[in-house]
Amino acid sequence: MQNPVFIPGPTNMPEALRKAVDVPTMDHRSAAFAEVLTPALEGVRRVVKAATAAVFVFPSTGTGGWEIAITNTLSPGDRILAARHGMFSHRWIDLCQRHGLDVQIVEEEWGAGLPAEAYLEILSADRDHRIKAVLATHNETATGVVSDIAAVRRALDKARHPALLMVDGVSSIGSMDFRFDDWGVDIAVTGSQKGFMLPPGLAITVHSARAMKVAETARLARCFFDIRDMGRTNAAGLYPYTPPVGLICGLKLACDYLLDEGLEAVFARHARIANGVRAAAAAWGLPLGARSPDLYSQTVTAVRTPTGFNATDIVTRAATVYDTAFGTGLGELAGKVFRFGHLGRMSDLTALSGLAVLEMCMVDLGLPIRLGSGVAAAQEVYRSTAAAQIQRAA
Ligand SMILES: *Cc1c(COP(=O)(O)O)cnc(C)c1O
């Protein structure tokens, strides 16, 4: 039997979604394909709480989504504002720089959230509006930190700055509350293999009316990722090239799956499971990657190990001895943390089994941890909140 994974993506797939992707050959110019595509796009719009935004689904991954966001809105040499506070924000900055953008970087400690105050100061000082876009990583998967996107929007509004707000929601959308319209997001980016619980292979992007308008004048090179070609053909239920039909069938069902459970119930389930994982870390006496409770991610927890101990040894041991996958520390946090991904199809049963494996690894490696201590702490969280638990039979 295959063990569940505890990496923060790709996530565990519900059987129904895995099967939904497995479709016989379909003519992608048929009415049958249009009947899948249109509700899939509408489903994404509902999951991100957008009323009228344009949704695009490209054969790619979240990283491709970053490229779709910038190449369809910006021109060579444009200035953008971004904070670096983990591996994913770092990689998005790198991608922008390689496209010839002038990135004004706010360096933050890895474990901190988005610096809305610093953004406000910089945007207020930018009187001639040279900054064309502000990047925001909603959930830093490397550190287990969720940031306040509404606060970034308030900074833009307070500075009366017209820059576009681009949000990486790859590890939040579909698992934590995401309010495209309320937060005034201009572009949101995600992929298929995290909150949507599908195999990797799709970049999913959502664009505001303003973001759509600037696509007409943006001069960064793009062809495969041009949303104008995609929008024109999608309107007729078609693609500019051969679409990944199986994944799009999966996406339609994944949206139904989330909306049937109820978005607020999905978010509450993630918060509850994350609470148990954090209680376990506290029982082990291990601090978290996130600097303060307001930054705790409900989809991934990074756990710091004592100085001098290589956290990656835990992940390696879990993989080789117990056949269970956890996330390693990335970049600046390599060897300092291990990561527990608790997004997608996760239940208390699954989370408890992951915590039990971690305990065996830590005891095997000589860390002063008592078997069962973290599991018991999580059990207390889960049993005390079990009545409110909303679980679907997957
Ligand atoms: C996983 C992830 C990405 C990268 O997505 P890929 O699908 O691997 O390209 C980007 N940003 C965040 C926050 C992520 O968690």
Coordinates of C-alpha atoms and ligand atoms in Angstrom, one line a residue:
M1 CA 0.0 0.0 0.0
Q2 CA 1.3 3.4 -0.8
N3 CA 1.8 5.9 2.0
P4 CA 0.3 9.4 1.8
V5 CA 2.8 12.2 1.1
F6 CA 3.5 15.1 3.5
I7 CA 5.2 17.3 1.0
P8 CA 3.6 20.7 0.3
G9 CA 2.8 19.7 -3.3
P10 CA 2.2 17.7 -5.2
T11 CA -0.5 16.8 -2.7
N12 CA -2.4 13.5 -2.2
M13 CA -5.1 13.0 -4.8
P14 CA -8.6 11.9 -4.0
E15 CA -9.4 8.8 -6.0
A16 CA -12.2 10.5 -7.8
L17 CA -9.9 13.3 -9.0
R18 CA -7.3 10.9 -10.1
K19 CA -9.9 9.0 -12.2
A20 CA -11.3 12.2 -13.6
V21 CA -8.0 12.9 -15.2
D22 CA -7.9 9.5 -16.9
V23 CA -10.1 10.1 -19.9
P24 CA -10.2 8.4 -23.3
T25 CA -8.9 10.5 -26.3
M26 CA -11.2 13.4 -26.8
D27 CA -11.4 15.7 -29.8
H28 CA -10.4 19.1 -28.3
R29 CA -12.4 20.8 -31.0
S30 CA -15.6 19.1 -30.0
A31 CA -18.5 20.4 -28.1
A32 CA -17.7 17.9 -25.4
F33 CA -14.4 19.7 -24.6
A34 CA -16.1 23.0 -24.4
E35 CA -18.6 21.5 -21.9
V36 CA -15.6 20.7 -19.7
L37 CA -13.6 23.9 -20.2
T38 CA -16.3 26.5 -19.5
P39 CA -17.3 25.1 -16.1
A40 CA -13.6 24.5 -15.2
L41 CA -12.8 28.2 -15.8
E42 CA -16.0 29.2 -13.9
G43 CA -15.1 26.9 -11.0
V44 CA -11.7 28.5 -10.6
R45 CA -13.3 32.0 -10.6
R46 CA -15.6 30.8 -7.7
V47 CA -12.7 29.2 -5.8
V48 CA -10.7 32.5 -5.8
K49 CA -13.8 34.6 -5.1
A50 CA -13.7 36.6 -8.3
A51 CA -17.0 37.7 -10.0
T52 CA -15.9 38.6 -13.5
A53 CA -12.1 38.1 -13.7
A54 CA -10.6 36.3 -16.7
V55 CA -9.3 32.8 -15.9
F56 CA -6.6 31.1 -18.0
V57 CA -5.4 27.5 -17.8
F58 CA -2.1 26.8 -19.6
P59 CA -0.2 23.5 -19.9
S60 CA 2.6 24.4 -17.4
T61 CA 3.1 24.7 -13.7
G62 CA 3.0 27.4 -11.1
T63 CA 6.4 28.7 -12.3
G64 CA 4.9 29.1 -15.7
G65 CA 2.1 31.0 -14.1
W66 CA 4.6 33.6 -12.8
E67 CA 5.9 34.0 -16.4
I68 CA 2.3 34.3 -17.7
A69 CA 1.6 37.1 -15.1
I70 CA 4.6 39.2 -16.0
T71 CA 5.0 38.7 -19.7
N72 CA 1.4 39.6 -20.3
T73 CA 1.5 42.9 -18.4
L74 CA 5.1 44.3 -18.4
S75 CA 7.7 45.6 -20.8
P76 CA 11.5 45.2 -20.7
G77 CA 13.1 47.5 -18.1
D78 CA 9.9 48.0 -16.2
R79 CA 10.4 48.4 -12.5
I80 CA 8.6 46.1 -10.1
L81 CA 8.5 45.8 -6.3
A82 CA 9.0 42.5 -4.5
A83 CA 10.0 41.2 -1.1
R84 CA 12.3 38.2 -0.7
H85 CA 11.4 36.2 2.4
G86 CA 11.7 32.6 1.2
M87 CA 12.6 30.4 -1.7
F88 CA 9.5 31.0 -3.7
S89 CA 9.6 34.8 -3.5
H90 CA 13.3 34.5 -4.4
R91 CA 12.6 32.3 -7.5
W92 CA 9.9 34.7 -8.7
I93 CA 12.3 37.6 -8.4
D94 CA 14.9 35.6 -10.3
L95 CA 12.5 34.9 -13.1
C96 CA 11.6 38.6 -13.3
Q97 CA 15.3 39.6 -13.5
R98 CA 16.0 37.1 -16.2
H99 CA 13.2 38.7 -18.2
G100 CA 15.0 42.0 -18.0
L101 CA 12.8 43.6 -15.3
D102 CA 14.2 46.1 -12.8
V103 CA 13.2 44.5 -9.5
Q104 CA 13.3 46.7 -6.4
I105 CA 13.8 44.1 -3.7
V106 CA 12.9 44.4 0.0
E107 CA 15.0 41.8 1.8
E108 CA 13.2 40.2 4.7
E109 CA 14.2 37.6 7.2
W110 CA 13.1 34.1 6.0
G111 CA 10.2 33.5 8.4
A112 CA 8.8 37.0 8.1
G113 CA 5.7 38.0 6.2
L114 CA 5.2 40.5 3.4
P115 CA 6.4 44.0 4.5
A116 CA 3.3 46.0 3.8
E117 CA 4.7 49.0 5.8
A118 CA 7.9 49.0 3.6
Y119 CA 5.8 48.7 0.5
L120 CA 3.7 51.7 1.6
E121 CA 6.9 53.8 2.1
I122 CA 8.4 52.8 -1.2
L123 CA 5.1 53.3 -3.2
S124 CA 4.5 56.7 -1.5
A125 CA 8.0 57.8 -2.5
D126 CA 7.5 56.7 -6.1
R127 CA 5.7 59.8 -7.2
D128 CA 6.1 59.4 -10.9
H129 CA 4.8 55.8 -10.7
R130 CA 7.8 54.1 -12.2
I131 CA 6.8 50.9 -10.3
K132 CA 4.5 49.0 -12.6
A133 CA 3.7 45.9 -10.5
V134 CA 4.0 44.7 -6.9
L135 CA 4.6 41.0 -6.3
A136 CA 3.2 39.3 -3.3
T137 CA 3.7 35.6 -2.3
H138 CA 0.6 34.9 -0.4
N139 CA 1.9 31.7 1.2
E140 CA 5.7 31.2 1.4
T141 CA 5.8 27.5 1.1
A142 CA 9.5 27.5 2.1
T143 CA 8.9 29.0 5.5
G144 CA 5.3 28.2 6.3
V145 CA 4.3 31.9 6.3
V146 CA 1.0 33.3 5.1
S147 CA 0.9 37.0 4.4
D148 CA -1.8 39.6 4.5
I149 CA -2.6 40.5 0.9
A150 CA -5.4 42.9 2.0
A151 CA -2.6 44.9 3.8
V152 CA -0.6 45.1 0.5
R153 CA -3.7 46.4 -1.3
R154 CA -4.2 49.0 1.5
A155 CA -0.6 50.1 1.0
L156 CA -1.2 50.6 -2.7
D157 CA -4.4 52.4 -2.1
K158 CA -3.0 54.6 0.6
A159 CA -0.1 55.6 -1.7
R160 CA -2.6 56.1 -4.5
H161 CA -0.4 54.0 -6.6
P162 CA -1.6 52.4 -9.8
A163 CA 0.9 49.4 -9.9
L164 CA -0.7 46.0 -10.5
L165 CA -0.9 43.6 -7.6
M166 CA 0.3 40.2 -8.6
V167 CA -0.2 37.4 -6.1
D168 CA 1.4 34.0 -6.0
G169 CA -1.3 31.8 -4.5
V170 CA 0.2 28.5 -5.6
S171 CA 0.1 27.0 -2.1
S172 CA -2.9 28.9 -0.8
I173 CA -5.6 28.9 -3.4
G174 CA -8.1 26.1 -2.7
S175 CA -6.8 25.6 0.8
M176 CA -6.8 29.0 2.5
D177 CA -9.1 31.9 2.0
F178 CA -8.3 33.8 -1.2
R179 CA -10.4 36.9 -2.1
F180 CA -9.5 38.1 -5.5
D181 CA -12.1 40.8 -5.7
D182 CA -12.1 42.0 -2.1
W183 CA -8.3 42.3 -2.0
G184 CA -8.1 44.0 -5.4
V185 CA -5.8 41.5 -6.8
D186 CA -4.8 42.0 -10.5
I187 CA -3.3 38.6 -11.2
A188 CA -3.4 35.5 -9.1
V189 CA -1.3 32.5 -10.0
T190 CA -1.6 28.8 -9.0
G191 CA -1.0 25.3 -10.3
S192 CA -2.9 22.1 -10.5
Q193 CA -1.0 20.0 -8.0
K194 CA -1.5 21.8 -4.6
G195 CA -4.9 23.0 -3.4
F196 CA -6.6 21.4 -6.5
M197 CA -5.2 18.0 -5.6
L198 CA -4.5 17.1 -9.2
P199 CA -1.3 15.9 -10.9
P200 CA 1.1 18.6 -11.9
G201 CA 0.8 20.1 -15.4
L202 CA -1.4 23.2 -15.3
A203 CA -0.6 26.9 -14.7
I204 CA -3.8 28.6 -13.6
T205 CA -4.0 32.4 -13.7
V206 CA -6.7 34.9 -12.9
H207 CA -6.6 38.4 -14.4
S208 CA -8.5 41.6 -13.4
A209 CA -10.0 43.9 -16.1
R210 CA -6.9 46.2 -15.6
A211 CA -4.5 43.3 -16.1
M212 CA -6.4 42.4 -19.2
K213 CA -6.2 45.9 -20.6
V214 CA -2.4 46.2 -20.2
A215 CA -1.9 42.9 -22.0
E216 CA -2.5 44.9 -25.2
T217 CA 0.5 47.1 -24.7
A218 CA 2.9 44.9 -22.7
R219 CA 6.1 44.2 -24.7
L220 CA 7.8 41.3 -22.9
A221 CA 8.2 38.5 -25.4
R222 CA 5.5 35.8 -25.2
C223 CA 3.9 33.5 -27.7
F224 CA 2.9 30.2 -26.1
F225 CA 1.8 32.1 -23.0
D226 CA 0.0 34.9 -24.7
I227 CA -3.4 35.3 -22.9
R228 CA -4.8 37.1 -26.0
D229 CA -4.6 34.0 -28.1
M230 CA -5.8 31.9 -25.2
G231 CA -8.7 34.3 -24.5
R232 CA -9.8 34.5 -28.1
T233 CA -9.9 30.7 -28.6
N234 CA -11.3 29.9 -25.1
A235 CA -14.3 32.1 -25.9
A236 CA -15.2 29.6 -28.6
G237 CA -14.6 26.6 -26.3
L238 CA -11.2 26.0 -28.0
Y239 CA -7.5 26.3 -27.4
P240 CA -4.7 27.9 -29.4
Y241 CA -3.0 24.5 -29.4
T242 CA -3.7 21.0 -28.0
P243 CA -5.0 21.3 -24.5
P244 CA -4.2 18.9 -21.6
V245 CA -7.7 17.6 -21.8
G246 CA -7.4 15.1 -18.9
L247 CA -6.1 17.7 -16.5
I248 CA -8.8 20.1 -17.5
C249 CA -11.5 17.4 -16.8
G250 CA -9.8 17.0 -13.4
L251 CA -9.9 20.7 -12.8
K252 CA -13.6 20.9 -13.4
L253 CA -14.2 18.1 -10.9
A254 CA -11.7 19.5 -8.4
C255 CA -13.6 22.8 -8.3
D256 CA -16.9 20.9 -7.8
Y257 CA -15.2 19.0 -5.0
L258 CA -14.0 22.1 -3.2
L259 CA -17.3 23.9 -3.7
D260 CA -19.4 20.9 -2.6
E261 CA -17.5 20.6 0.6
G262 CA -17.9 24.4 0.9
L263 CA -14.9 26.8 0.7
E264 CA -15.3 27.9 4.3
A265 CA -15.4 24.3 5.4
V266 CA -12.3 23.5 3.4
F267 CA -10.5 26.4 5.0
A268 CA -11.7 25.4 8.5
R269 CA -10.5 21.8 7.9
H270 CA -7.0 23.1 6.9
A271 CA -6.8 25.4 9.9
R272 CA -7.8 22.6 12.3
I273 CA -5.3 20.1 10.9
A274 CA -2.6 22.7 10.9
N275 CA -3.4 23.5 14.5
G276 CA -2.7 19.8 15.4
V277 CA 0.6 19.8 13.6
R278 CA 1.7 23.0 15.3
A279 CA 0.7 21.5 18.7
A280 CA 2.9 18.5 18.0
A281 CA 5.9 20.8 17.2
A282 CA 5.3 22.6 20.4
A283 CA 5.2 19.3 22.4
W284 CA 8.5 18.4 20.8
G285 CA 9.9 21.7 21.9
L286 CA 10.8 22.7 18.4
P287 CA 10.1 26.2 17.1
L288 CA 8.4 27.0 13.8
G289 CA 9.8 28.6 10.7
A290 CA 7.1 31.3 10.9
R291 CA 8.2 34.1 13.1
S292 CA 4.8 34.8 14.8
P293 CA 1.3 33.2 15.2
D294 CA -0.3 35.7 12.8
L295 CA 1.9 34.3 10.1
Y296 CA 1.2 30.6 10.6
S297 CA 0.3 28.9 7.3
Q298 CA -2.6 26.5 7.3
T299 CA -1.1 24.5 4.4
V300 CA 2.5 23.9 5.4
T301 CA 4.5 24.0 8.6
A302 CA 8.2 24.4 8.7
V303 CA 9.8 23.0 11.9
R304 CA 13.2 24.2 13.1
T305 CA 15.6 21.6 14.5
P306 CA 18.3 22.3 17.2
T307 CA 21.5 24.0 16.0
G308 CA 24.1 21.5 14.9
F309 CA 21.4 19.0 13.9
N310 CA 20.8 18.5 10.1
A311 CA 17.0 18.7 9.6
T312 CA 17.4 17.0 6.2
D313 CA 18.4 13.8 8.0
I314 CA 14.9 13.4 9.3
V315 CA 13.5 13.8 5.8
T316 CA 16.0 11.3 4.4
R317 CA 15.3 8.8 7.1
A318 CA 11.5 9.1 6.6
A319 CA 11.9 8.4 2.9
T320 CA 14.4 5.6 3.1
V321 CA 13.3 3.8 6.3
Y322 CA 9.6 4.6 6.5
D323 CA 8.8 5.2 2.9
T324 CA 7.2 8.6 3.7
A325 CA 7.8 11.9 2.0
F326 CA 8.3 15.2 3.9
G327 CA 9.7 18.5 2.6
T328 CA 13.3 19.5 3.2
G329 CA 14.4 23.1 4.1
L330 CA 15.1 25.1 1.0
G331 CA 17.8 27.8 0.3
E332 CA 18.7 29.6 3.5
L333 CA 16.7 27.1 5.5
A334 CA 18.4 24.0 4.1
G335 CA 19.3 21.7 7.0
K336 CA 17.6 24.0 9.5
V337 CA 14.0 23.0 9.0
F338 CA 11.9 20.1 7.8
R339 CA 8.5 20.8 6.3
F340 CA 5.1 19.1 6.8
G341 CA 2.7 19.8 4.0
H342 CA -0.9 19.6 5.2
L343 CA -2.9 20.8 2.2
G344 CA -5.2 19.2 -0.2
R345 CA -6.8 15.9 0.8
M346 CA -5.7 15.8 4.4
S347 CA -7.6 14.5 7.4
D348 CA -6.7 14.1 11.1
L349 CA -6.0 10.5 10.5
T350 CA -3.5 11.2 7.8
A351 CA -1.9 14.1 9.7
L352 CA -1.5 11.9 12.9
S353 CA 0.2 9.2 10.8
G354 CA 2.7 11.7 9.5
L355 CA 3.5 13.0 13.0
A356 CA 4.0 9.4 14.2
V357 CA 6.6 8.8 11.4
L358 CA 8.4 12.0 12.2
E359 CA 8.6 11.0 15.9
M360 CA 10.2 7.6 14.9
C361 CA 12.7 9.4 12.7
M362 CA 13.7 11.9 15.4
V363 CA 14.1 9.3 18.1
D364 CA 16.1 7.1 15.7
L365 CA 18.4 10.1 15.1
G366 CA 18.9 10.8 18.8
L367 CA 16.8 13.9 19.2
P368 CA 15.5 14.1 22.8
I369 CA 11.8 13.5 21.9
R370 CA 9.4 11.1 23.5
L371 CA 7.5 8.8 21.1
G372 CA 3.8 9.8 21.1
S373 CA 4.3 13.3 22.6
G374 CA 3.5 15.2 19.4
V375 CA 0.9 12.7 18.3
A376 CA -0.8 13.1 21.7
A377 CA -0.8 16.9 21.5
A378 CA -2.3 16.7 18.0
Q379 CA -4.9 14.2 19.2
E380 CA -6.0 16.6 21.9
V381 CA -6.5 19.3 19.3
Y382 CA -8.4 16.9 17.0
R383 CA -10.6 15.3 19.7
S384 CA -11.5 18.7 21.2
T385 CA -12.6 20.0 17.9
A386 CA -14.0 16.8 16.4
A387 CA -17.7 17.9 16.7
A388 CA -17.1 20.8 14.4
Q389 CA -15.2 18.7 12.0
I390 CA -16.5 18.6 8.5
Q391 CA -15.1 15.7 6.6
R392 CA -16.1 14.2 3.3
A393 CA -15.6 10.6 2.5
A394 CA -12.9 10.7 -0.1
Ligands
LIG1 C1 5.0 25.1 -5.5 C2 5.1 26.6 -5.6 C3 5.5 27.3 -6.7 C4 6.1 26.6 -7.9 O1 5.1 25.9 -8.6 P1 5.6 24.7 -9.6 O2 4.2 24.2 -10.0 O3 6.5 23.8 -8.9 O4 6.2 25.4 -10.8 C5 5.5 28.6 -6.7 N1 5.1 29.3 -5.6 C6 4.7 28.7 -4.5 C7 4.3 29.5 -3.3 C8 4.7 27.3 -4.4 O5 4.3 26.7 -3.3

